[in-house]
Amino acid sequence: RKEVEQDPGPFNVPEGATVAFNCTYSNSASQSFFWYRQDCRKEPKLLMSVYSSGNEDGRFTAQLNRASQYISLLIRDSKLSDSATYLCVSSTSGTYKYIFGTGTRLKVLA
Amino acid sequence: DGGITQSPKYLFRKEGQNVTLSCEQNLNHDAMYWYRQDPGQGLRLIYYSQIVNDFQKGDIAEGYSVSREKKESFPLTVTSAQKNPTAFYLCASSMWGTYNEQFFGPGTRLTVL
């Protein structure tokens, strides 16, 4: 089992829709979580950090459920420019490791 | 502008050649990392460095080497011993401590001919 798992998608949604992705992690010692956005053939760019129960930034909301060991990313009012791959990352205090999921592809359709 | 730069953007190598990928950051970050990304796979850690003159192997270090002579610089050499080097190479940096976000350079796409 992978340490961080994501549904690869693609999620095809119309403009204006709300879409949610889940990411599960297997290491209960994981303490910090991040969502990155990666466009095709580009580097990952930090979207949000999730340290406690959740975080909100405009149309984006991330939530953390430690009991069930998953984090989610909610995108409201999807824009065409939101089309990208979204990477879930976990890290554990005291280690060097950031564990990356393989990403979830989102396509927002006009 | 603060950030991470990588060069070159594209690199072509003949089999049997060593090549060096450059990574420079002016964010005053302590830690620097090298990852490899293959299609359909997550990022895999090659090497990381917490401090100048110190670095550690990651999960897939075989066939790669690094140096950290300056805080700002962390070059990666892909040696001829790396069996399948064609990939997208990403350099990242962060303040030390995995509660800190990593920031990535634009990447180098290496193709072995």
Tab-separated table of C-alpha atoms in Angstrom:
chain	number	residue	atom	x	y	z
A	1	ARG	CA	0.000	0.000	0.000
A	2	LYS	CA	1.316	3.447	-0.899
A	3	GLU	CA	1.918	5.785	1.993
A	4	VAL	CA	-0.107	8.558	0.329
A	5	GLU	CA	-2.883	7.581	-2.055
A	6	GLN	CA	-4.944	9.669	-4.420
A	7	ASP	CA	-7.555	8.889	-7.033
A	8	PRO	CA	-5.771	9.675	-10.312
A	9	GLY	CA	-8.952	10.892	-12.015
A	10	PRO	CA	-9.442	12.663	-14.303
A	11	PHE	CA	-12.273	14.563	-12.702
A	12	ASN	CA	-14.124	16.325	-15.508
A	13	VAL	CA	-16.355	19.096	-14.156
A	14	PRO	CA	-18.191	22.032	-15.750
A	15	GLU	CA	-17.188	25.595	-15.003
A	16	GLY	CA	-18.749	26.827	-11.791
A	17	ALA	CA	-19.029	23.381	-10.237
A	18	THR	CA	-17.760	22.362	-6.834
A	19	VAL	CA	-15.315	19.468	-6.802
A	20	ALA	CA	-13.644	17.605	-3.967
A	21	PHE	CA	-10.613	15.344	-3.878
A	22	ASN	CA	-9.623	13.013	-1.097
A	23	CYS	CA	-6.163	11.839	-0.168
A	24	THR	CA	-5.488	9.044	2.326
A	25	TYR	CA	-2.288	8.514	4.266
A	26	SER	CA	-1.121	5.412	6.065
A	27	ASN	CA	1.466	6.786	8.511
A	28	SER	CA	-0.346	7.857	11.660
A	29	ALA	CA	2.762	9.813	12.672
A	30	SER	CA	2.302	12.220	9.759
A	31	GLN	CA	1.887	15.709	11.114
A	32	SER	CA	1.892	18.178	8.264
A	33	PHE	CA	0.078	18.061	4.983
A	34	PHE	CA	0.206	20.116	1.834
A	35	TRP	CA	-1.672	20.460	-1.417
A	36	TYR	CA	0.310	21.400	-4.494
A	37	ARG	CA	-0.918	22.227	-7.965
A	38	GLN	CA	1.102	20.986	-10.940
A	39	ASP	CA	0.473	22.068	-14.498
A	40	CYS	CA	1.578	19.871	-17.373
A	41	ARG	CA	5.385	19.761	-17.662
A	42	LYS	CA	5.806	22.362	-14.908
A	43	GLU	CA	6.953	22.297	-11.303
A	44	PRO	CA	4.549	21.771	-8.379
A	45	LYS	CA	3.376	24.998	-6.779
A	46	LEU	CA	2.157	25.193	-3.211
A	47	LEU	CA	-1.582	25.653	-2.961
A	48	MET	CA	-2.271	25.152	0.737
A	49	SER	CA	-0.725	23.876	3.948
A	50	VAL	CA	-2.846	21.877	6.394
A	51	TYR	CA	-1.547	21.605	9.944
A	52	SER	CA	-4.623	21.263	12.124
A	53	SER	CA	-8.204	20.550	11.218
A	54	GLY	CA	-8.260	22.585	8.058
A	55	ASN	CA	-7.498	25.692	6.080
A	56	GLU	CA	-9.402	27.957	3.699
A	57	ASP	CA	-8.109	30.297	1.025
A	58	GLY	CA	-10.710	31.886	-1.205
A	59	ARG	CA	-12.377	29.185	-3.282
A	60	PHE	CA	-10.163	26.460	-1.849
A	61	THR	CA	-10.755	24.599	1.400
A	62	ALA	CA	-8.586	21.829	2.796
A	63	GLN	CA	-9.683	19.635	5.672
A	64	LEU	CA	-7.820	17.092	7.739
A	65	ASN	CA	-9.420	14.076	9.389
A	66	ARG	CA	-6.823	12.432	11.598
A	67	ALA	CA	-9.166	9.725	12.871
A	68	SER	CA	-9.762	8.427	9.353
A	69	GLN	CA	-6.347	9.508	8.079
A	70	TYR	CA	-7.382	11.539	5.095
A	71	ILE	CA	-7.222	15.093	3.876
A	72	SER	CA	-9.541	16.652	1.357
A	73	LEU	CA	-9.401	19.572	-1.031
A	74	LEU	CA	-12.611	21.353	-2.011
A	75	ILE	CA	-12.685	23.746	-4.935
A	76	ARG	CA	-15.759	25.937	-5.269
A	77	ASP	CA	-16.863	27.790	-8.399
A	78	SER	CA	-14.342	25.975	-10.600
A	79	LYS	CA	-12.560	28.004	-13.254
A	80	LEU	CA	-11.025	26.789	-16.505
A	81	SER	CA	-7.670	27.836	-15.048
A	82	ASP	CA	-8.100	25.338	-12.200
A	83	SER	CA	-7.404	22.511	-14.673
A	84	ALA	CA	-4.230	20.857	-13.390
A	85	THR	CA	-2.964	17.932	-11.372
A	86	TYR	CA	-3.307	18.292	-7.607
A	87	LEU	CA	-0.657	16.613	-5.468
A	88	CYS	CA	-1.193	15.615	-1.863
A	89	VAL	CA	1.898	15.595	0.369
A	90	SER	CA	2.450	14.393	3.924
A	91	SER	CA	5.418	14.883	6.192
A	92	THR	CA	6.491	13.588	9.564
A	93	SER	CA	8.234	15.657	12.182
A	94	GLY	CA	11.815	14.613	12.827
A	95	THR	CA	12.321	13.116	9.383
A	96	TYR	CA	13.449	14.547	6.118
A	97	LYS	CA	10.661	12.983	4.193
A	98	TYR	CA	7.893	14.591	2.281
A	99	ILE	CA	5.743	11.838	0.780
A	100	PHE	CA	3.992	12.728	-2.459
A	101	GLY	CA	0.876	11.177	-3.859
A	102	THR	CA	0.745	10.542	-7.599
A	103	GLY	CA	-1.793	13.317	-8.070
A	104	THR	CA	-5.398	13.821	-9.129
A	105	ARG	CA	-6.096	15.315	-12.537
A	106	LEU	CA	-8.825	17.929	-12.782
A	107	LYS	CA	-10.295	19.161	-16.051
A	108	VAL	CA	-12.701	22.050	-15.871
A	109	LEU	CA	-14.854	22.170	-18.995
A	110	ALA	CA	-16.408	25.245	-20.601
B	1	ASP	CA	12.852	38.238	-6.620
B	2	GLY	CA	13.429	35.298	-4.302
B	3	GLY	CA	13.231	31.869	-5.782
B	4	ILE	CA	14.843	28.707	-7.044
B	5	THR	CA	16.460	28.434	-10.433
B	6	GLN	CA	17.413	25.297	-12.308
B	7	SER	CA	19.419	24.967	-15.463
B	8	PRO	CA	19.301	23.870	-18.122
B	9	LYS	CA	15.585	23.512	-18.800
B	10	TYR	CA	16.175	20.714	-21.312
B	11	LEU	CA	19.198	18.438	-21.461
B	12	PHE	CA	20.095	15.696	-23.876
B	13	ARG	CA	22.719	13.157	-23.005
B	14	LYS	CA	24.318	10.299	-24.795
B	15	GLU	CA	24.533	6.990	-23.021
B	16	GLY	CA	27.700	6.707	-20.970
B	17	GLN	CA	28.008	10.434	-20.258
B	18	ASN	CA	27.806	12.139	-16.902
B	19	VAL	CA	25.771	15.344	-16.750
B	20	THR	CA	25.346	17.942	-14.000
B	21	LEU	CA	22.088	19.725	-13.273
B	22	SER	CA	22.273	23.089	-11.556
B	23	CYS	CA	20.062	24.280	-8.690
B	24	GLU	CA	20.393	27.667	-6.983
B	25	GLN	CA	18.165	29.314	-4.380
B	26	ASN	CA	18.181	32.779	-2.830
B	27	LEU	CA	15.486	32.093	-0.237
B	28	ASN	CA	18.037	31.556	2.544
B	29	HIS	CA	16.625	28.073	3.034
B	30	ASP	CA	18.608	25.539	5.004
B	31	ALA	CA	17.405	22.389	3.290
B	32	MET	CA	17.573	21.455	-0.358
B	33	TYR	CA	16.251	18.400	-2.151
B	34	TRP	CA	16.414	16.648	-5.494
B	35	TYR	CA	13.445	14.683	-6.837
B	36	ARG	CA	12.786	12.709	-9.928
B	37	GLN	CA	9.352	12.555	-11.563
B	38	ASP	CA	8.366	9.937	-14.107
B	39	PRO	CA	5.038	9.880	-15.957
B	40	GLY	CA	2.203	8.620	-13.778
B	41	GLN	CA	4.387	8.446	-10.694
B	42	GLY	CA	4.817	10.604	-7.639
B	43	LEU	CA	7.979	12.517	-6.893
B	44	ARG	CA	10.787	10.298	-5.654
B	45	LEU	CA	13.563	11.657	-3.464
B	46	ILE	CA	17.114	11.286	-4.782
B	47	TYR	CA	19.206	13.269	-2.271
B	48	TYR	CA	18.651	15.917	0.348
B	49	SER	CA	20.855	18.280	2.308
B	50	GLN	CA	20.132	19.931	5.632
B	51	ILE	CA	23.262	22.029	5.826
B	52	VAL	CA	26.359	23.002	3.901
B	53	ASN	CA	28.857	20.178	3.382
B	54	ASP	CA	26.337	17.549	4.436
B	55	PHE	CA	23.892	15.526	2.370
B	56	GLN	CA	22.000	12.265	2.665
B	57	LYS	CA	20.736	9.648	0.232
B	58	GLY	CA	17.064	9.502	-0.482
B	59	ASP	CA	15.077	6.575	-1.809
B	60	ILE	CA	16.680	6.308	-5.264
B	61	ALA	CA	20.253	7.640	-4.904
B	62	GLU	CA	21.996	4.970	-6.976
B	63	GLY	CA	23.639	6.456	-10.061
B	64	TYR	CA	23.460	10.033	-8.750
B	65	SER	CA	25.822	12.273	-6.793
B	66	VAL	CA	25.510	15.722	-5.212
B	67	SER	CA	27.545	18.366	-3.439
B	68	ARG	CA	26.609	21.207	-1.093
B	69	GLU	CA	29.565	23.571	-0.915
B	70	LYS	CA	27.392	26.678	-0.573
B	71	LYS	CA	24.045	27.213	1.106
B	72	GLU	CA	22.584	28.535	-2.124
B	73	SER	CA	23.698	25.730	-4.428
B	74	PHE	CA	22.953	21.993	-4.667
B	75	PRO	CA	24.031	20.539	-8.030
B	76	LEU	CA	23.072	17.015	-9.053
B	77	THR	CA	25.255	14.811	-11.246
B	78	VAL	CA	23.577	12.026	-13.169
B	79	THR	CA	26.265	9.447	-13.778
B	80	SER	CA	26.533	6.765	-16.419
B	81	ALA	CA	25.689	4.251	-13.683
B	82	GLN	CA	22.086	5.490	-13.620
B	83	LYS	CA	20.294	2.890	-15.724
B	84	ASN	CA	17.218	4.861	-16.702
B	85	PRO	CA	17.990	8.569	-16.342
B	86	THR	CA	15.361	9.986	-18.707
B	87	ALA	CA	13.007	11.905	-16.411
B	88	PHE	CA	11.926	15.301	-15.094
B	89	TYR	CA	14.258	16.449	-12.308
B	90	LEU	CA	12.999	18.869	-9.693
B	91	CYS	CA	15.000	20.738	-7.092
B	92	ALA	CA	13.286	22.037	-3.969
B	93	SER	CA	14.198	23.941	-0.852
B	94	SER	CA	12.670	24.622	2.541
B	95	MET	CA	13.525	25.801	5.981
B	96	TRP	CA	14.566	22.680	7.889
B	97	GLY	CA	11.691	20.832	9.542
B	98	THR	CA	8.992	19.021	7.645
B	99	TYR	CA	6.271	21.329	8.919
B	100	ASN	CA	7.750	23.842	6.504
B	101	GLU	CA	6.594	24.046	2.938
B	102	GLN	CA	8.862	23.053	0.098
B	103	PHE	CA	9.295	25.341	-2.882
B	104	PHE	CA	10.303	23.992	-6.252
B	105	GLY	CA	12.444	25.152	-9.108
B	106	PRO	CA	11.131	24.966	-12.697
B	107	GLY	CA	12.783	21.590	-13.333
B	108	THR	CA	15.165	20.080	-15.840
B	109	ARG	CA	13.922	17.579	-18.385
B	110	LEU	CA	16.695	15.087	-19.129
B	111	THR	CA	16.562	12.825	-22.157
B	112	VAL	CA	19.092	10.112	-22.865
B	113	LEU	CA	19.605	9.499	-26.556
